[in-house]
Coordinates of C-alpha atoms in Angstrom, one line a residue:
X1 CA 99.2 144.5 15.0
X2 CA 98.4 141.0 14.0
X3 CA 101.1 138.7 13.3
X4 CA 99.7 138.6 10.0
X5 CA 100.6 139.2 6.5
X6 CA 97.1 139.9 7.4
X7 CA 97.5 141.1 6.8
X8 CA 99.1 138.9 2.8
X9 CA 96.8 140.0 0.1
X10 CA 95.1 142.0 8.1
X11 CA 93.7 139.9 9.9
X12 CA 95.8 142.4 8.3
X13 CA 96.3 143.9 7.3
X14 CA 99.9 141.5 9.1
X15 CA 100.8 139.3 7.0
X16 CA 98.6 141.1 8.9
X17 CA 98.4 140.2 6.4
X18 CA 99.2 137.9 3.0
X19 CA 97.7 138.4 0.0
X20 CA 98.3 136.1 -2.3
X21 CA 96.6 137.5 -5.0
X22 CA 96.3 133.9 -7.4
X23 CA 94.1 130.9 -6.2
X24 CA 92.6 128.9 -8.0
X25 CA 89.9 126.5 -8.8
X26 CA 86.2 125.7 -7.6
X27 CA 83.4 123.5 -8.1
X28 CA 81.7 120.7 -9.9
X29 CA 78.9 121.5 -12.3
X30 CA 77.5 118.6 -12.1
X31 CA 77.2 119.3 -8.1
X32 CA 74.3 120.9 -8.6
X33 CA 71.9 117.3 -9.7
X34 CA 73.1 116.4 -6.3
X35 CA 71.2 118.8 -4.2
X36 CA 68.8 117.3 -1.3
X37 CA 66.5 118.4 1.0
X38 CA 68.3 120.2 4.1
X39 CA 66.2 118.7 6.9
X40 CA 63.2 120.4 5.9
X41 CA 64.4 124.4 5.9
X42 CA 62.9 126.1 3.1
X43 CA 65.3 127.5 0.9
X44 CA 65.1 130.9 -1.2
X45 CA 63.1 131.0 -4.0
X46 CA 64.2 130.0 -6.8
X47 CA 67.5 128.4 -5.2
X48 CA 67.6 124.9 -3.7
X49 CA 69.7 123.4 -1.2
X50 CA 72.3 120.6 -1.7
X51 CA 75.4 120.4 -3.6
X52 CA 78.7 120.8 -3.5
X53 CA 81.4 123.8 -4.6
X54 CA 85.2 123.3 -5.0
X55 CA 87.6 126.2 -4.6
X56 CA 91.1 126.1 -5.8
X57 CA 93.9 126.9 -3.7
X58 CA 97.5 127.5 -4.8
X59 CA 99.0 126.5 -1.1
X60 CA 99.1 124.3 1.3
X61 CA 97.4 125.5 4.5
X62 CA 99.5 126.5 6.9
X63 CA 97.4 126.1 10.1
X64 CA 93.8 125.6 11.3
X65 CA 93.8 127.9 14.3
X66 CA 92.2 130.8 13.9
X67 CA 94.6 133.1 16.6
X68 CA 97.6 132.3 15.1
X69 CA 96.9 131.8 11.3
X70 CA 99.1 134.3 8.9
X71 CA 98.7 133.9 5.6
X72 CA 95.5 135.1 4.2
X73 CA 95.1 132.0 2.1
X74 CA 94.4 129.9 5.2
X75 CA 92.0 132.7 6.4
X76 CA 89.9 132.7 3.8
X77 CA 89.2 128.9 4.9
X78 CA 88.8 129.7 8.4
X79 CA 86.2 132.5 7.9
X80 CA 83.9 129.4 7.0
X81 CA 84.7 127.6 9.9
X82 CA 84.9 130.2 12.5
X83 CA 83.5 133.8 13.9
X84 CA 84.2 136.4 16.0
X85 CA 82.1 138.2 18.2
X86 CA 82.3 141.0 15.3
X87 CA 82.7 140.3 11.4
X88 CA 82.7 142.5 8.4
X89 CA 80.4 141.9 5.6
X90 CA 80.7 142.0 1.7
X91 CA 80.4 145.8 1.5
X92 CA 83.0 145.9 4.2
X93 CA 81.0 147.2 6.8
X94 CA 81.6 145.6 10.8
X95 CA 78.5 143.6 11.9
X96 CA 77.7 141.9 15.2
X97 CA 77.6 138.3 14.8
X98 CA 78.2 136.1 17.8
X99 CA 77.4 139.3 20.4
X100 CA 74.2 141.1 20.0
X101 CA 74.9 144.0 21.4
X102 CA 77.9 146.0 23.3
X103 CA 77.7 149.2 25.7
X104 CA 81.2 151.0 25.6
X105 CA 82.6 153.3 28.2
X106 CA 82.7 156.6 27.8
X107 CA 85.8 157.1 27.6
X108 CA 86.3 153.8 25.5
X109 CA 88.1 152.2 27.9
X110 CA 85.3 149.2 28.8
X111 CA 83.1 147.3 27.0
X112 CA 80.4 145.3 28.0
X113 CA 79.4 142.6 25.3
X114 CA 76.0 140.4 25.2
X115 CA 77.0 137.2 23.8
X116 CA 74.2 135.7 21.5
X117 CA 72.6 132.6 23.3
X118 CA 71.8 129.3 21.5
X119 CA 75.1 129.0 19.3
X120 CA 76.6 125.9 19.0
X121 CA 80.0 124.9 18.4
X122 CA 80.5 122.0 15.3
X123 CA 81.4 119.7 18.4
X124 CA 78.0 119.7 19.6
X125 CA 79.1 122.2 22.9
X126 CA 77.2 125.6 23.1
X127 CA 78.8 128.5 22.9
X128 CA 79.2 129.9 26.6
X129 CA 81.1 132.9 28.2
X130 CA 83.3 130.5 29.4
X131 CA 84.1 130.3 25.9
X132 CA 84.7 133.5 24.7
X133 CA 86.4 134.4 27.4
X134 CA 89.0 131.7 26.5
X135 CA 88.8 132.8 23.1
X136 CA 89.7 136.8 23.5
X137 CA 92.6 136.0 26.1
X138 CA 94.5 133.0 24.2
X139 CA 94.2 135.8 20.9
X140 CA 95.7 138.4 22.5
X141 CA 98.9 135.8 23.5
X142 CA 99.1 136.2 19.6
X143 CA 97.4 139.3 18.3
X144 CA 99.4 142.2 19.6
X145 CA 96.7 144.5 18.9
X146 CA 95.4 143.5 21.4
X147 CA 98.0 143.9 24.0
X148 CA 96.0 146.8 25.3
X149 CA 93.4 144.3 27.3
X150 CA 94.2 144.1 31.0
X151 CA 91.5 142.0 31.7
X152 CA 88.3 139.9 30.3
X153 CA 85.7 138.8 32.5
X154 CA 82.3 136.9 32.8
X155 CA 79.7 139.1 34.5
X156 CA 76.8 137.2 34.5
X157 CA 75.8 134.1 32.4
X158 CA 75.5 136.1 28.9
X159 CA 77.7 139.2 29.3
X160 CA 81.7 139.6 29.0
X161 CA 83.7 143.1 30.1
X162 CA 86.8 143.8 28.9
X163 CA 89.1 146.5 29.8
X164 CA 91.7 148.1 28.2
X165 CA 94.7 149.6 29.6
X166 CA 93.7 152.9 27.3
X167 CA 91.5 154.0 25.1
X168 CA 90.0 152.4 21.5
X169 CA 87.3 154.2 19.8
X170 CA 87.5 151.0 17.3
X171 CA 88.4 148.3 19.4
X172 CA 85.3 146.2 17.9
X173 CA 87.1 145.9 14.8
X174 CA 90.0 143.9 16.5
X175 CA 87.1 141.3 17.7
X176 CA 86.8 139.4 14.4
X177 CA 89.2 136.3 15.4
X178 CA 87.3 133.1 15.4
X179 CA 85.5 132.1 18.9
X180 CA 86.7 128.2 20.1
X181 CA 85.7 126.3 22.9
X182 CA 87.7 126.2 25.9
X183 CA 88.0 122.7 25.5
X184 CA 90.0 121.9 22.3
X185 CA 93.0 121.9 23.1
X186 CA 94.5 121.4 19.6
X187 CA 93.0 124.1 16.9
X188 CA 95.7 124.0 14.7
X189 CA 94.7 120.2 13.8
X190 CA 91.3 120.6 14.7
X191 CA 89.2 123.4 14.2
X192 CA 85.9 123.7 15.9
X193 CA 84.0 126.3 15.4
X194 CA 80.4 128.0 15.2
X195 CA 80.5 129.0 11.3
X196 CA 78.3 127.5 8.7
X197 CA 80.4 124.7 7.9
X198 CA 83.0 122.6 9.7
X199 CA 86.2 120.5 8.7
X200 CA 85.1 116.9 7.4
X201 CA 88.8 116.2 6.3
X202 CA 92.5 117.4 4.8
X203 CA 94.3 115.7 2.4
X204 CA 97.8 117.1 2.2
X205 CA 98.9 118.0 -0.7
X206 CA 95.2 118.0 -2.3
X207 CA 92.2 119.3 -0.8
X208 CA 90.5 120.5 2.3
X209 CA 87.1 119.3 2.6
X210 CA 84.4 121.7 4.3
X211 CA 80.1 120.1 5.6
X212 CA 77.5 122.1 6.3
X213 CA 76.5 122.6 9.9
X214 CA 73.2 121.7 10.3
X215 CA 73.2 123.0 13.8
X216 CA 74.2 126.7 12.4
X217 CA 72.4 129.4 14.8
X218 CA 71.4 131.1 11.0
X219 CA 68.9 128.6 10.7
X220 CA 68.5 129.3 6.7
X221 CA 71.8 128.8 6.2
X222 CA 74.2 127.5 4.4
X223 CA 72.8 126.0 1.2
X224 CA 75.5 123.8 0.0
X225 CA 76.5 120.3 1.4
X226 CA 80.2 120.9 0.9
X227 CA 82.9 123.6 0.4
X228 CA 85.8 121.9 -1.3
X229 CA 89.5 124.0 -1.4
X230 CA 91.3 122.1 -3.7
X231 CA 95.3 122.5 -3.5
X232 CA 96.7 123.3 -6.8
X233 CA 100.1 124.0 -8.4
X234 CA 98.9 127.3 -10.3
X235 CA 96.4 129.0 -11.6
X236 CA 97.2 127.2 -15.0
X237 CA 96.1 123.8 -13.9
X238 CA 93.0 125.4 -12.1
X239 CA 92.0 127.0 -15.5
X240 CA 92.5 123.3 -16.9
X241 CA 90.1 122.1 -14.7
X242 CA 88.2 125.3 -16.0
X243 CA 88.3 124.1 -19.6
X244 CA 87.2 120.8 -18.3
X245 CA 84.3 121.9 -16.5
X246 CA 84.6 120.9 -12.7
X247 CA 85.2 124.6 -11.7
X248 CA 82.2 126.3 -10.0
X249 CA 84.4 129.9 -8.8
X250 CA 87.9 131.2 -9.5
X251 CA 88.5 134.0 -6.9
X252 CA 91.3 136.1 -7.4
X253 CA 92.3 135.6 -11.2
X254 CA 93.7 138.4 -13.4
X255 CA 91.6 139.9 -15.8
X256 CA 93.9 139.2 -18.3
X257 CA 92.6 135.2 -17.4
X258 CA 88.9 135.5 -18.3
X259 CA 89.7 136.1 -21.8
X260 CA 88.2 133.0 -23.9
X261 CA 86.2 131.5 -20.6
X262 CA 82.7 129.6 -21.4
X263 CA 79.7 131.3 -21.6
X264 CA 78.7 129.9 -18.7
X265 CA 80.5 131.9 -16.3
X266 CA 80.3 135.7 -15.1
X267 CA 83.2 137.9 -14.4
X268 CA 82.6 140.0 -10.9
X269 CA 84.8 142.9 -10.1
X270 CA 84.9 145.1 -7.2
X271 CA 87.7 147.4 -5.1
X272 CA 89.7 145.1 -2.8
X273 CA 91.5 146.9 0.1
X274 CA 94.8 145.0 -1.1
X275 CA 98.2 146.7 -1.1
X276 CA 100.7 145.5 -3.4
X277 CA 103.9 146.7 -3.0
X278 CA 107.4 147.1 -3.4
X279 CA 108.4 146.4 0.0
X280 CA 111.9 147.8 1.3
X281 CA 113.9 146.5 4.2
X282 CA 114.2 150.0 5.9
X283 CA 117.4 148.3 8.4
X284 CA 119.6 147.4 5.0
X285 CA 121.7 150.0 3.1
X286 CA 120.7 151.7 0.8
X287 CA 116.9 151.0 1.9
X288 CA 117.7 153.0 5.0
X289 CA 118.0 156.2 2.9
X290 CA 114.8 158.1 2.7
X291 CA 116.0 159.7 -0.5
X292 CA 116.9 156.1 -2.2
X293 CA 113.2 155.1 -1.3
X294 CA 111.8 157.9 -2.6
X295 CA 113.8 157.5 -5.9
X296 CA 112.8 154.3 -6.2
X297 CA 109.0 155.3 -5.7
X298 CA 109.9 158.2 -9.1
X299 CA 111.0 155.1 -11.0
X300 CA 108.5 153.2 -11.8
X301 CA 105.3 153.6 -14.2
X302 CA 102.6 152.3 -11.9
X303 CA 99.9 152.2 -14.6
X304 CA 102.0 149.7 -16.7
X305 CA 102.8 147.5 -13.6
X306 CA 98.9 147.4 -13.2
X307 CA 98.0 146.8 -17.2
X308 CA 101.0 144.2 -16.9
X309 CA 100.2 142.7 -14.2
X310 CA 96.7 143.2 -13.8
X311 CA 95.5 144.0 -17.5
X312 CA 94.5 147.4 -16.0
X313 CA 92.3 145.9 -13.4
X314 CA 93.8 147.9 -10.7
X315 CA 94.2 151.5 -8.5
X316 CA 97.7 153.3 -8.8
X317 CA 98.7 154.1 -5.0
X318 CA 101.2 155.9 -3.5
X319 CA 100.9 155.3 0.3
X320 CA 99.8 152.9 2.6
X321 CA 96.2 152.8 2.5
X322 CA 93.8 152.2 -0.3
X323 CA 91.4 154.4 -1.2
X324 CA 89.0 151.4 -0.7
X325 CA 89.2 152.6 2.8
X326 CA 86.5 155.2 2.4
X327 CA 86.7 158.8 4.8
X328 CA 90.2 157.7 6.4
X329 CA 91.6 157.8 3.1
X330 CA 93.3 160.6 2.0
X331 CA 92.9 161.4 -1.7
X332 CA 95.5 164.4 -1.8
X333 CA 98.5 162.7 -1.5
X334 CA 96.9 161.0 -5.0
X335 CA 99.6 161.1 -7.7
X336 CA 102.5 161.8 -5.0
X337 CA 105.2 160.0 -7.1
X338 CA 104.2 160.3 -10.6
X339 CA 106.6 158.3 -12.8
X340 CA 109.7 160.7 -13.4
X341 CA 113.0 158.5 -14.1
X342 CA 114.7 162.3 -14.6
X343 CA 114.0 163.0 -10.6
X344 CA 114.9 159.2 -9.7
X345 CA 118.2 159.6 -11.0
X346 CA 118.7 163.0 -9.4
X347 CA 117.7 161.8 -6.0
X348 CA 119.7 158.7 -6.4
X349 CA 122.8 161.2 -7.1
X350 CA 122.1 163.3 -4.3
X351 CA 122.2 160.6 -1.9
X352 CA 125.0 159.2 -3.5
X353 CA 124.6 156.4 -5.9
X354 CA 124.9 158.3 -8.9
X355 CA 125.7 155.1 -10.6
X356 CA 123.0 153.1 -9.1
X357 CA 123.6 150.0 -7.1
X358 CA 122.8 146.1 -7.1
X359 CA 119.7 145.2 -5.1
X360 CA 117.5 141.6 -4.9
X361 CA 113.9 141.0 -4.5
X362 CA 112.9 137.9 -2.6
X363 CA 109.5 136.5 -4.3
X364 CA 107.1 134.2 -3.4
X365 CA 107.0 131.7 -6.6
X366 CA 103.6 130.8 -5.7
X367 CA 102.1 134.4 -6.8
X368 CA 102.8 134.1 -10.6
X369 CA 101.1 138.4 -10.1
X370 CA 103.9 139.2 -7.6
X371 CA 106.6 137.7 -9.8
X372 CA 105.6 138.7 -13.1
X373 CA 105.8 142.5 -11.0
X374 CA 109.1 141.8 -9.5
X375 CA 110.2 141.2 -13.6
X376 CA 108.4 144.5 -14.6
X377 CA 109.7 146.7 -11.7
X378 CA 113.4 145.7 -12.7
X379 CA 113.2 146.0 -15.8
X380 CA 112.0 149.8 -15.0
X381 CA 114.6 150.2 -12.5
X382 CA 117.7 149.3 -14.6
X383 CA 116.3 152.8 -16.4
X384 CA 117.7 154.5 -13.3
X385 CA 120.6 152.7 -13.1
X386 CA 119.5 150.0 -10.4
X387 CA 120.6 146.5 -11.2
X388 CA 117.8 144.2 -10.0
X389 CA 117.9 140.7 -9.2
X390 CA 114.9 138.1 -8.9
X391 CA 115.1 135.8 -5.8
X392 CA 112.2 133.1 -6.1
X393 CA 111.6 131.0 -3.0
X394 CA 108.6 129.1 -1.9
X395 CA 105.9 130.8 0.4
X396 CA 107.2 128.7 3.8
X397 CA 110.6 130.5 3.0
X398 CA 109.6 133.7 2.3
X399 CA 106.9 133.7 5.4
X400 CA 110.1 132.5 7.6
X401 CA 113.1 134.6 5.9
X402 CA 111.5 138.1 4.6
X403 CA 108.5 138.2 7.3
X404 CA 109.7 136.9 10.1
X405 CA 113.8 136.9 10.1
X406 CA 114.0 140.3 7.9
X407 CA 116.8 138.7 5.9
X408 CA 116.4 140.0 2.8
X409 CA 116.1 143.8 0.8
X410 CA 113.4 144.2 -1.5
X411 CA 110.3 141.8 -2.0
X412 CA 106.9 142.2 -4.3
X413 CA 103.9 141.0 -1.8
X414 CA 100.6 142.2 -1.5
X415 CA 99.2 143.2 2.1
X416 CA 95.5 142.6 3.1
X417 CA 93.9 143.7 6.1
X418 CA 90.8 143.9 8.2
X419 CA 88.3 146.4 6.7
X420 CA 89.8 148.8 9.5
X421 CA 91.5 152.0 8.6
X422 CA 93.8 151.3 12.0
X423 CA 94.9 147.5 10.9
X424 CA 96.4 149.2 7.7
X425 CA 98.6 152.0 9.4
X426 CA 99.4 150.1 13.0
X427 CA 102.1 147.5 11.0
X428 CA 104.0 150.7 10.1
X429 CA 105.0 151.8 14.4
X430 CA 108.6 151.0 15.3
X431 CA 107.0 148.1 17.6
X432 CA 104.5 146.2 15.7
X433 CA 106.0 142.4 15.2
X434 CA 103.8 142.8 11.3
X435 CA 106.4 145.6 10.5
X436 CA 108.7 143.7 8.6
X437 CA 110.1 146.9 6.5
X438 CA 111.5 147.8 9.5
X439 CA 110.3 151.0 9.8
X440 CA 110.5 153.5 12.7
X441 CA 109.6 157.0 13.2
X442 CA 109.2 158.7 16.5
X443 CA 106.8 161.4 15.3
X444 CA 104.5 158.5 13.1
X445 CA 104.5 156.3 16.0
X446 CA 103.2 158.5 18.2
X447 CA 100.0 159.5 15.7
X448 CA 99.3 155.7 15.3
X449 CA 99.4 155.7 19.0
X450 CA 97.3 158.4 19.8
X451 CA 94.6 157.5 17.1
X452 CA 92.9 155.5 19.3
X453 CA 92.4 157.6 21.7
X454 CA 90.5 160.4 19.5
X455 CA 86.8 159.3 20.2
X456 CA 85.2 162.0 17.6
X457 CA 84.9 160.5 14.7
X458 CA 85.9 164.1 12.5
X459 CA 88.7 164.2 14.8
X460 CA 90.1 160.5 14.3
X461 CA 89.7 160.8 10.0
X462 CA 91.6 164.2 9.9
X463 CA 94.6 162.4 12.2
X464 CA 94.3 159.7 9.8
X465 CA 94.7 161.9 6.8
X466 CA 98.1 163.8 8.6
X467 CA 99.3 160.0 9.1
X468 CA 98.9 159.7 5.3
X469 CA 100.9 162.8 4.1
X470 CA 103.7 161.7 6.8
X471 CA 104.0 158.2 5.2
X472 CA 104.4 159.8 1.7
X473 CA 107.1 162.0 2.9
X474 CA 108.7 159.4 4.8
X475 CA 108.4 156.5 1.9
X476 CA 108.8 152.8 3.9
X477 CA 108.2 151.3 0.9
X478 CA 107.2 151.5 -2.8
X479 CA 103.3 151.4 -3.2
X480 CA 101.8 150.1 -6.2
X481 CA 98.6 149.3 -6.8
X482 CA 95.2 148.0 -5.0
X483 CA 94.1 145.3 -7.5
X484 CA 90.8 144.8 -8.2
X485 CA 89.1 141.7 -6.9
X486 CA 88.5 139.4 -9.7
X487 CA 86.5 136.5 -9.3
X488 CA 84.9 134.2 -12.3
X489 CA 81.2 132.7 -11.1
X490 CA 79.1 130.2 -13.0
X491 CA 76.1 131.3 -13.6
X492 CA 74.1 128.6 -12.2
X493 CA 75.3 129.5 -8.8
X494 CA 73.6 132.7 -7.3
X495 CA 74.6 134.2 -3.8
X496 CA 78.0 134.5 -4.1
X497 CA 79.1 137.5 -2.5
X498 CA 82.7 138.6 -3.7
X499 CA 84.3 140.7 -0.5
X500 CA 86.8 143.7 -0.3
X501 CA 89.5 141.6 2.3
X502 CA 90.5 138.1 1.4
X503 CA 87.8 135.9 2.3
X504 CA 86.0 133.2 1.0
X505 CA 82.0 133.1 2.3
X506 CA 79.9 130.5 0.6
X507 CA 77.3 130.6 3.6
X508 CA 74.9 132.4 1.3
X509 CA 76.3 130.6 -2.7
X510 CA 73.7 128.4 -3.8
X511 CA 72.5 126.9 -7.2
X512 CA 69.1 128.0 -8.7

């Protein structure tokens, strides 16, 4: 799995995956009177191209290069500055985009990929096999899903083989990292990429400034001279800028937020495939009781965490997965751990805390959502007897202490992912370095391991949906919701796409 809170709300789903679910603000209004001619492409009708869209940010980025990035706040940058061979699209569907075609195996073991010719890297390089083959074996030093290459080759002037050491009926969904030329040498400072727009400049501590590429191989795109991600403290000051009007796009407000915005501005809603959760360090006492976990998952009243939190905006869960996932969800372990305080307490008893115990959850104080539902969940745990403490530490910490050290017992994060049924469920095997619940269970590891191998399709949903029931019974952690997407638009800008993973495109935004 990635090493990814990928993963925060992958890649995934590892921290696969990080969710952060606030960010803040975006563009200048005015932007818009500054639009120019684009060297003489004919934009859409009705649209024009020029101007310039600021995005707000609530943390500082973490790193530039797309193989080791982990928090999804710096990915959703990166997915404007760099591709993959593969990359999914607003309705979460996987597309080709720097290969144009790919003949697997028959037994899924080899794949021959056509890499698309005439690309160009913001340096001014093209894009060669040379290139990609650098790209897929420096991301796997990193990405341990992809551990399972044994080798990557150039076989003629346009085509790269890989093999795998087994089998991967959805291998292309683990090719999304960004392509980079072999020869920069220091990504994490300077990103080169072939996305529609590349790094101008970073300002620590204030903004990250993002120029069209005029040498993008979509030759329609993008529209806008500039992407700015502007770092801010919270979403309060990006909704000042709001009232001021210099914001363009909030992503990832609460609904609760819109309330009172101007006129000028649409509210867009869609599913995410976000996970917020109670997570539980499975390794600590009493977390390494399955009963205690599953009393703790009878305890709390999802639907008022979500109105709470999320003025309602939001999908109870009670595994893993989101049902944003589509087929390789699976809807009957719905409503698994209805809210029953009664049970809670009898479980607790049973494994023998009849009085409760004292327990902390480590926060990330940046994620006003994930705090304001570490509150909430302990004041409905002290119902049951469980004495809950808040921990708030800033995101560095938490990324070094609760994801990678697995100090700590209880935290309130949200996990994003790839739109890839496999991303999700992989962080929970005993060996992934994105479990950081600490998980492990012989029989569960050895489905996530043979899941790959299951090449018909029926086959591979109906072992997806056994994984499911297994994770309900076994409880890693306490699921709450899959919050909705919320993004606020003006409504001069048209082409905004909002996504179901935590990205940012603004290839296609443009004003009209």
């Amino acid at each position: 799995m990635r090493r990814k809170l990928q993963k925060f709300i992958t890649k995934s789903f590892g921290v696969a995956v990080l969710l952060s679910m606030l960010v803040g603000i975006a563009a200048c209004n005015t932007n818009k009177d500054n639009a120019t001619a684009n060297n003489g492409r004919a934009p859409a009708e009705g649209s024009e191209y020029g101007g310039s869209v600021v995005i707000g940010i609530t943390q500082e980025p973490g790193t530039f290069d797309p193989h080791t990035v982990v928090a999804a706040g710096d990915e959703e940058i990166l997915f404007n500055i760099y591709e993959g061979l593969y990359k999914f699209n607003s309705e979460g569907n996987l597309e080709e985009c720097l290969v144009t075609s790919c003949v697997p195996s028959e037994d899924a073991c080899e794949f021959v990929f056509t890499i698309r010719e005439g690309v160009m890297f913001h340096n001014g390089e093209e894009m060669t096999v040379d290139d990609v083959v650098y790209s897929i074996e420096r991301a796997a030093e990193y990405i341990s899903e992809l551990e399972t290459i044994e080798s990557v080759e150039a076989i003629s002037d346009t085509e790269v083989k890989i093999v795998l050491t087994s089998a991967n009926s959805e291998f292309y969904s683990l090719l999304t990292f960004g392509i980079a030329p072999r020869s920069v040498e220091d990504l994490h400072v300077t990103p080169v990429g072939t996305g529609p727009f590349k790094l101008e400049k970073y300002e620590i501590g204030q903004s990250i400034t993002l120029v069209r590429n005029d040498n993008y191989w979509q030759d329609s795109l993008p529209y806008l001279d500039s992407v700015v991600f502007k770092i801010c403290s919270d979403m309060d000051s990006a909704l000042l800028e709001l009232s001021h009007g210099n914001i363009d796009i909030i992503p990832h407000i609460t609904m609760d937020r819109t309330n009172g915005l101007p006129e000028n501005f649409d509210v867009v809603t869609m599913p995410s495939n976000m996970v917020q959760l109670l997570a539980l360090n499975n390794s600590v006492a009493p977390f390494d009781n399955v009963e205690v976990r599953r009393a703790l998952s009878y305890a709390l009243d999802r639907q008022e965490l979500i109105d709470l939190s999320m003025d309602g905006a939001g999908v109870a869960l009670t595994t893993v997965m989101s049902p944003a996932m589509g087929d390789s969800y699976n809807s009957e372990v719905d409503g698994s751990f209805e809210y029953n305080p009664e049970l809670a307490m009898e479980l607790l008893a049973e494994a023998g805390y009849p009085d409760g115990f004292d327990m902390t959850i480590t926060v990330a104080s940046e994620y006003l959502v994930h705090v304001n539902t570490a509150v909430a969940i302990a004041d409905q745990l002290s119902a049951v007897g469980i004495n809950a403490t808040i921990e708030q530490v800033d995101w560095n910490t938490w990324l070094s202490d609760v994801y990678t050290n697995h100090d700590y017992e209880a935290s309130v994060v949200c996990l994003t992912s790839m739109f890839a049924p496999y991303d999700v469920v992989s962080r929970y095997h005993s060996e992934n370095s994105g479990n950081f619940v600490c998980f492990a269970n012989e029989d569960i590891d050895n489905i996530i391991d043979e899941i790959p191998t299951i090449l018909a399709e029926d086959d591979r949903i109906a072992a997806y949906h056994s994984l499911l029931e297994m994770l309900v019974e076994e409880c890693p952690s306490v699921y709450i919701q899959d919050p909705a997407e919320v993004t606020v638009v003006n409504s001069m800008l048209q082409g905004y796409e909002v996504y179901p993973m935590y990205v940012q495109d603004l290839s296609t935004t443009r004003y009209y």
